[in-house]
Coordinates of C-alpha atoms in Angstrom, one line a residue:
X1 CA -43.6 -25.1 -64.3
X2 CA -41.2 -26.5 -66.8
X3 CA -39.7 -30.0 -66.2
X4 CA -36.3 -28.6 -65.8
X5 CA -37.5 -25.9 -63.2
X6 CA -39.4 -28.7 -61.3
X7 CA -36.1 -30.8 -61.2
X8 CA -34.1 -27.9 -60.1
X9 CA -36.6 -27.2 -57.1
X10 CA -36.5 -30.8 -56.2
X11 CA -32.8 -31.0 -56.1
X12 CA -32.6 -27.8 -54.1
X13 CA -35.2 -29.1 -51.6
X14 CA -33.3 -32.4 -51.1
X15 CA -30.1 -30.2 -50.5
X16 CA -32.1 -28.2 -47.9
X17 CA -33.3 -31.2 -46.0
X18 CA -29.7 -32.4 -45.8
X19 CA -28.4 -29.1 -44.6
X20 CA -31.1 -28.7 -42.0
X21 CA -30.6 -32.3 -40.9
X22 CA -26.8 -31.4 -40.3
X23 CA -27.9 -28.8 -37.6
X24 CA -29.6 -31.4 -35.6
X25 CA -26.5 -33.0 -34.1
X26 CA -23.4 -30.8 -33.7
X27 CA -24.7 -28.9 -30.7
X28 CA -25.0 -32.1 -28.8
X29 CA -21.9 -34.0 -30.1
X30 CA -19.7 -31.0 -29.9
X31 CA -19.9 -31.1 -26.1
X32 CA -18.5 -34.5 -25.8
X33 CA -14.8 -33.9 -26.8
X34 CA -14.8 -30.8 -24.4
X35 CA -16.3 -32.4 -21.3
X36 CA -13.1 -32.7 -19.3
X37 CA -12.0 -29.3 -20.4
X38 CA -15.3 -27.8 -19.3
X39 CA -15.3 -29.6 -16.1
X40 CA -11.8 -28.4 -15.1
X41 CA -12.4 -24.9 -16.2
X42 CA -15.7 -24.5 -14.5
X43 CA -14.9 -26.7 -11.4
X44 CA -17.8 -28.8 -12.1
X45 CA -18.5 -32.3 -10.8
X46 CA -19.1 -35.2 -13.3
X47 CA -22.6 -35.3 -12.6
X48 CA -23.1 -31.6 -13.5
X49 CA -21.0 -31.8 -16.8
X50 CA -22.8 -35.0 -17.9
X51 CA -26.1 -33.0 -17.8
X52 CA -24.9 -30.9 -21.0
X53 CA -25.2 -34.0 -23.1
X54 CA -28.2 -35.8 -21.3
X55 CA -30.5 -32.9 -21.0
X56 CA -30.7 -32.2 -24.9
X57 CA -31.8 -35.8 -25.4
X58 CA -34.3 -35.7 -22.7
X59 CA -35.6 -32.5 -24.3
X60 CA -35.8 -34.1 -27.5
X61 CA -38.3 -36.6 -26.1
X62 CA -40.3 -34.2 -23.8
X63 CA -41.0 -31.6 -26.3
X64 CA -41.4 -33.5 -29.6
X65 CA -45.2 -33.3 -29.1
X66 CA -44.7 -29.5 -29.6
X67 CA -44.1 -30.1 -33.3
X68 CA -47.8 -30.7 -34.3
X69 CA -49.0 -27.8 -32.2
X70 CA -46.4 -25.4 -33.8
X71 CA -47.4 -26.8 -37.2
X72 CA -50.9 -25.9 -36.6
X73 CA -50.4 -22.5 -35.1
X74 CA -47.4 -21.2 -37.3
X75 CA -47.3 -23.7 -40.1
X76 CA -44.2 -25.8 -41.3
X77 CA -42.3 -23.0 -42.9
X78 CA -42.3 -20.5 -40.1
X79 CA -41.8 -23.3 -37.5
X80 CA -38.7 -24.4 -39.1
X81 CA -37.3 -20.7 -39.5
X82 CA -38.0 -20.3 -35.9
X83 CA -36.2 -23.5 -34.7
X84 CA -33.2 -22.9 -37.0
X85 CA -32.9 -19.5 -35.6
X86 CA -33.0 -20.7 -31.9
X87 CA -30.4 -23.5 -32.5
X88 CA -28.0 -20.7 -34.2
X89 CA -28.7 -18.2 -31.4
X90 CA -28.2 -20.7 -28.5
X91 CA -25.0 -22.2 -30.2
X92 CA -23.6 -18.6 -30.9
X93 CA -24.3 -17.9 -27.1
X94 CA -21.9 -20.8 -26.1
X95 CA -19.1 -18.7 -27.8
X96 CA -19.9 -15.6 -25.9
X97 CA -20.5 -16.8 -22.4
X98 CA -18.4 -19.4 -20.9
X99 CA -20.3 -20.2 -17.8
X100 CA -22.2 -23.3 -16.6
X101 CA -25.8 -21.5 -16.6
X102 CA -25.5 -20.5 -20.2
X103 CA -24.3 -23.8 -21.3
X104 CA -27.2 -25.6 -19.4
X105 CA -29.7 -23.1 -20.8
X106 CA -28.4 -23.6 -24.4
X107 CA -28.4 -27.5 -24.0
X108 CA -32.3 -27.3 -22.9
X109 CA -33.4 -25.0 -25.5
X110 CA -31.4 -26.6 -28.4
X111 CA -32.9 -29.9 -27.3
X112 CA -36.4 -28.5 -27.6
X113 CA -35.7 -27.1 -31.0
X114 CA -34.5 -30.4 -32.4
X115 CA -37.5 -32.0 -30.9
X116 CA -39.6 -29.9 -33.0
X117 CA -37.7 -30.2 -36.1
X118 CA -37.6 -34.0 -36.4
X119 CA -41.4 -34.5 -36.7
X120 CA -41.7 -31.4 -39.1
X121 CA -39.0 -32.7 -41.5
X122 CA -40.5 -36.2 -41.7
X123 CA -44.0 -34.5 -42.5
X124 CA -42.5 -32.4 -45.2
X125 CA -40.6 -35.3 -46.7
X126 CA -44.1 -37.2 -46.7
X127 CA -45.7 -34.4 -48.3
X128 CA -43.1 -33.3 -50.9
X129 CA -41.9 -36.8 -51.8
X130 CA -44.9 -39.3 -51.4
X131 CA -43.3 -41.8 -53.9
X132 CA -39.6 -41.3 -52.9
X133 CA -40.0 -40.8 -49.2
X134 CA -37.5 -43.8 -48.3
X135 CA -34.7 -42.3 -50.4
X136 CA -35.2 -38.9 -49.0
X137 CA -35.2 -40.1 -45.4
X138 CA -31.8 -41.5 -46.4
X139 CA -30.7 -38.0 -47.0
X140 CA -32.2 -36.9 -43.7
X141 CA -30.4 -39.6 -41.7
X142 CA -27.2 -39.0 -43.7
X143 CA -27.2 -35.3 -42.8
X144 CA -27.7 -36.2 -39.2
X145 CA -24.8 -38.6 -39.3
X146 CA -22.7 -35.9 -41.0
X147 CA -23.6 -33.5 -38.2
X148 CA -22.8 -35.9 -35.5
X149 CA -19.4 -36.7 -37.0
X150 CA -18.5 -33.0 -37.6
X151 CA -19.4 -32.1 -33.9
X152 CA -17.5 -35.1 -32.5
X153 CA -14.5 -34.9 -34.8
X154 CA -13.7 -31.2 -35.6
X155 CA -14.5 -29.5 -32.2
X156 CA -11.3 -30.6 -30.6
X157 CA -9.3 -29.4 -33.7
X158 CA -11.1 -25.9 -33.3
X159 CA -10.1 -26.0 -29.6
X160 CA -6.4 -27.0 -30.4
X161 CA -6.2 -24.2 -32.8
X162 CA -7.7 -21.5 -30.8
X163 CA -7.3 -22.7 -27.2
X164 CA -10.8 -21.6 -26.5
X165 CA -13.5 -24.2 -25.9
X166 CA -16.4 -21.4 -26.2
X167 CA -15.2 -20.7 -29.7
X168 CA -15.0 -24.4 -30.5
X169 CA -18.6 -24.8 -29.3
X170 CA -20.1 -21.6 -30.7
X171 CA -18.5 -21.9 -34.2
X172 CA -21.3 -24.4 -35.2
X173 CA -23.9 -21.6 -35.4
X174 CA -22.6 -21.0 -38.9
X175 CA -24.5 -24.2 -40.0
X176 CA -27.9 -22.5 -38.9
X177 CA -27.1 -19.6 -41.0
X178 CA -26.5 -21.7 -44.1
X179 CA -29.6 -23.9 -43.2
X180 CA -31.9 -20.6 -43.0
X181 CA -30.6 -19.4 -46.3
X182 CA -31.3 -22.6 -48.1
X183 CA -34.6 -23.0 -46.4
X184 CA -35.7 -19.5 -47.8
X185 CA -34.7 -20.5 -51.3
X186 CA -36.3 -23.9 -51.4
X187 CA -39.7 -23.5 -49.6
X188 CA -40.6 -20.1 -51.0
X189 CA -44.2 -20.2 -51.9
X190 CA -44.9 -23.6 -50.5
X191 CA -48.1 -24.1 -48.5
X192 CA -48.0 -25.1 -44.8
X193 CA -49.1 -28.5 -43.6
X194 CA -52.0 -27.3 -41.5
X195 CA -53.5 -25.3 -44.5
X196 CA -53.3 -28.4 -46.7
X197 CA -55.0 -30.5 -44.1
X198 CA -57.7 -27.9 -43.4
X199 CA -58.5 -27.6 -47.2
X200 CA -58.9 -31.4 -47.6
X201 CA -61.1 -31.7 -44.6
X202 CA -59.0 -34.3 -43.1
X203 CA -59.5 -33.3 -39.4
X204 CA -61.7 -36.3 -38.7
X205 CA -59.2 -38.7 -40.1
X206 CA -56.4 -37.3 -38.2
X207 CA -58.5 -37.8 -35.0
X208 CA -59.2 -41.2 -36.0
X209 CA -55.5 -42.1 -36.6
X210 CA -54.4 -40.6 -33.3
X211 CA -51.2 -42.5 -32.7
X212 CA -51.9 -42.5 -28.9
X213 CA -54.8 -44.9 -29.5
X214 CA -52.7 -47.2 -31.8
X215 CA -50.9 -50.3 -30.6
X216 CA -48.5 -50.2 -33.4
X217 CA -47.5 -46.6 -32.6
X218 CA -46.6 -47.7 -29.2
X219 CA -44.4 -50.5 -30.5
X220 CA -42.8 -47.8 -32.9
X221 CA -42.2 -45.6 -29.8
X222 CA -40.5 -48.4 -27.8
X223 CA -38.4 -49.6 -30.9
X224 CA -37.2 -46.0 -31.6
X225 CA -36.4 -45.5 -27.9
X226 CA -34.2 -48.6 -27.9
X227 CA -32.4 -47.8 -31.1
X228 CA -31.8 -44.2 -30.0
X229 CA -30.6 -45.6 -26.6
X230 CA -28.0 -48.0 -28.3
X231 CA -26.8 -45.0 -30.5
X232 CA -26.3 -42.5 -27.8
X233 CA -25.1 -45.0 -25.3
X234 CA -22.6 -46.6 -27.7
X235 CA -21.0 -43.2 -28.9
X236 CA -20.9 -42.1 -25.2
X237 CA -19.2 -45.4 -23.8
X238 CA -17.4 -46.9 -26.7
X239 CA -14.2 -44.9 -25.9
X240 CA -14.3 -45.7 -22.1
X241 CA -15.0 -49.4 -23.0
X242 CA -12.0 -49.4 -25.3
X243 CA -9.5 -47.8 -22.8
X244 CA -10.8 -50.1 -20.1
X245 CA -9.9 -53.0 -22.4
X246 CA -6.3 -51.7 -22.7
X247 CA -6.5 -49.3 -25.7
X248 CA -4.8 -45.9 -25.5
X249 CA -7.1 -42.9 -25.6
X250 CA -5.9 -42.0 -29.1
X251 CA -6.6 -45.6 -30.2
X252 CA -10.0 -45.7 -28.7
X253 CA -10.8 -42.1 -30.2
X254 CA -9.7 -43.5 -33.7
X255 CA -11.9 -46.5 -33.2
X256 CA -14.9 -44.3 -32.6
X257 CA -14.0 -42.1 -35.6
X258 CA -13.7 -45.3 -37.9
X259 CA -17.2 -46.4 -36.6
X260 CA -18.8 -42.8 -37.3
X261 CA -17.3 -42.3 -40.6
X262 CA -18.5 -45.6 -41.9
X263 CA -21.9 -45.0 -40.3
X264 CA -22.2 -41.7 -42.4
X265 CA -21.9 -43.4 -45.7
X266 CA -24.2 -46.3 -44.8
X267 CA -26.7 -43.8 -43.6
X268 CA -27.2 -42.9 -47.2
X269 CA -26.8 -46.2 -48.8
X270 CA -29.3 -48.3 -46.6
X271 CA -32.4 -46.3 -47.4
X272 CA -31.7 -46.7 -51.1
X273 CA -31.5 -50.5 -50.5
X274 CA -34.9 -50.3 -48.5
X275 CA -36.6 -48.8 -51.4
X276 CA -35.6 -51.5 -53.6
X277 CA -36.1 -54.2 -51.0
X278 CA -38.7 -53.1 -48.6
X279 CA -38.8 -55.9 -46.3
X280 CA -38.3 -54.2 -43.0
X281 CA -38.4 -57.3 -40.8
X282 CA -35.5 -59.0 -42.8
X283 CA -33.3 -55.8 -42.6
X284 CA -34.0 -55.3 -38.9
X285 CA -32.9 -58.9 -38.2
X286 CA -29.8 -58.5 -40.1
X287 CA -28.7 -55.3 -38.4
X288 CA -29.5 -56.6 -35.0
X289 CA -27.7 -59.8 -35.6
X290 CA -24.7 -57.8 -36.6
X291 CA -24.9 -55.7 -33.6
X292 CA -24.9 -58.7 -31.2
X293 CA -21.9 -60.2 -33.1
X294 CA -20.1 -56.9 -32.7
X295 CA -20.7 -56.9 -28.9
X296 CA -19.4 -60.5 -28.5
X297 CA -16.3 -59.6 -30.4
X298 CA -15.7 -56.5 -28.4
X299 CA -16.2 -58.5 -25.2
X300 CA -13.1 -60.7 -26.0
X301 CA -10.8 -57.7 -25.4
X302 CA -8.7 -58.7 -28.4
X303 CA -7.4 -55.6 -30.3
X304 CA -8.1 -57.0 -33.8
X305 CA -11.5 -58.3 -32.9
X306 CA -12.2 -54.9 -31.3
X307 CA -11.5 -53.2 -34.6
X308 CA -13.6 -55.7 -36.5
X309 CA -16.4 -55.0 -33.9
X310 CA -16.3 -51.2 -34.5
X311 CA -16.8 -51.9 -38.3
X312 CA -19.7 -54.2 -37.6
X313 CA -21.3 -52.0 -35.1
X314 CA -21.5 -49.2 -37.7
X315 CA -23.9 -51.3 -39.5
X316 CA -26.8 -51.4 -37.1
X317 CA -26.0 -47.7 -36.0
X318 CA -26.5 -46.6 -39.5
X319 CA -29.3 -49.0 -40.4
X320 CA -31.7 -48.9 -37.4
X321 CA -32.2 -45.2 -37.5
X322 CA -33.5 -44.7 -40.9
X323 CA -36.0 -47.8 -40.5
X324 CA -37.3 -46.1 -37.4
X325 CA -38.0 -43.0 -39.2
X326 CA -39.7 -44.8 -42.0
X327 CA -42.2 -46.4 -39.4
X328 CA -44.6 -43.4 -39.2
X329 CA -44.5 -42.8 -42.9
X330 CA -45.4 -46.3 -43.6
X331 CA -48.3 -46.1 -41.1
X332 CA -50.0 -42.9 -42.4
X333 CA -51.4 -41.4 -45.5
X334 CA -51.1 -37.5 -45.0
X335 CA -48.3 -35.4 -43.9
X336 CA -50.2 -34.2 -40.9
X337 CA -50.6 -37.9 -39.8
X338 CA -47.0 -38.5 -40.2
X339 CA -46.2 -35.4 -38.1
X340 CA -48.4 -36.7 -35.2
X341 CA -46.9 -40.2 -35.4
X342 CA -43.3 -39.1 -35.5
X343 CA -43.8 -36.6 -32.5
X344 CA -45.3 -39.3 -30.5
X345 CA -42.6 -41.7 -31.2
X346 CA -39.8 -39.5 -30.7
X347 CA -41.4 -38.1 -27.5
X348 CA -41.2 -41.4 -25.7
X349 CA -38.2 -42.6 -27.6
X350 CA -35.9 -39.8 -26.7
X351 CA -36.9 -39.9 -23.1
X352 CA -35.8 -43.5 -23.1
X353 CA -32.6 -42.6 -24.9
X354 CA -31.7 -39.8 -22.6
X355 CA -32.0 -42.1 -19.4
X356 CA -29.8 -45.1 -20.6
X357 CA -26.5 -43.5 -20.7
X358 CA -27.0 -42.1 -17.2
X359 CA -28.2 -45.6 -16.0
X360 CA -24.9 -47.0 -17.4
X361 CA -22.9 -44.5 -15.6
X362 CA -24.7 -45.3 -12.3
X363 CA -24.1 -48.9 -12.8
X364 CA -20.4 -48.5 -13.6
X365 CA -19.9 -46.3 -10.7
X366 CA -21.6 -48.8 -8.5
X367 CA -19.8 -51.9 -9.9
X368 CA -16.6 -50.7 -11.6
X369 CA -17.2 -53.4 -14.3
X370 CA -17.8 -52.5 -17.8
X371 CA -19.0 -56.0 -18.6
X372 CA -22.3 -54.9 -17.4
X373 CA -22.3 -52.2 -19.9
X374 CA -21.9 -54.7 -22.6
X375 CA -24.7 -56.8 -21.2
X376 CA -27.0 -53.8 -21.1
X377 CA -26.4 -53.2 -24.9
X378 CA -26.9 -56.8 -25.8
X379 CA -30.1 -56.7 -23.8
X380 CA -31.3 -53.8 -25.9
X381 CA -30.5 -55.7 -29.2
X382 CA -32.3 -58.7 -28.1
X383 CA -35.3 -56.8 -27.0
X384 CA -35.5 -54.9 -30.4
X385 CA -35.4 -58.5 -32.0
X386 CA -38.6 -59.4 -30.1
X387 CA -40.2 -56.0 -31.1
X388 CA -39.3 -56.7 -34.7
X389 CA -41.5 -59.7 -34.7
X390 CA -44.4 -57.8 -33.1
X391 CA -44.1 -54.9 -35.6
X392 CA -44.0 -57.0 -38.6
X393 CA -43.2 -55.9 -42.3
X394 CA -44.5 -52.8 -44.2
X395 CA -46.8 -54.9 -46.3
X396 CA -48.8 -56.1 -43.0
X397 CA -49.4 -52.3 -42.3
X398 CA -50.7 -51.4 -45.6
X399 CA -53.5 -54.1 -45.6

């Protein structure tokens, strides 16, 4: 293969990773803007409608361990085809059937598909970009950030234009069609991960590196769970927190949009910085300190400081996730090992993340005070600081 063809294929694969990653969030974040409309149209309770956003996150944790299994049975290529098809089908179903059962079923199955795709993408990045994995992880997290913002920001516009929330939810199926098309172009002829491992005779090594027996893997799991909890908790509760402090709904929604927009660009920038300055512990402390400062400013209730807080909060929301994705890549040597470690980390991590927003809702219903919500968030960041000490830097792992 010529140098020009190799460069072309590499660029195409990076674009594909981005488009596939975009598919991993709109089916979840598009529900949020439509919650009240769905609740009123289907005569649901708040508890029932909240399951449409909580269940996918729980499933992302419960079923992440399916990724290594499907990788061995079907291979990376066919597994990704299947998951992209499932997301597209379930998303399109929301546009055809506007009832609670179909919404609940689609939420569960989409969560399972995303659970499988996450570890597989990390494994593919480890295999295809062993020397530039940090930068490509940035593309991956950037794609997820774009998907989150598209789902949260454009779904309401689609609804206003058509008056149909099923259409506003189902339109996101077109992203899966694009991802399948690019996946077919970029992975044509590539070997599957399970074949590569078998050819190298790595099974004994995979068993020896089982993450379930590694203390560091459990630290990764807990850290991933806490950072995911902070992400889903903040995007769920920042608008109620802001309106409770006196902002209008439009102002609060704009505050969230500013935070998410800034996060998108930082998602792409930070992994490039990590590659040049790979001190994980340093960056984690910077981001966590920024987060704590943002919560303190938000707690004041001053409008100007709340806007500053939203800008500061975008920094940890953008920076923590890519570092958490890099943990399994730092700890492993083969793509199959990366798949195993990422699956474990996301299994427990997303279970934690799915529980926290519900816990906040229960505490708020009980107390009627959002100061406890801010205290919970600050507790998460302090706990992550403690875990940062325990995890250490990348260099400590490699020794």
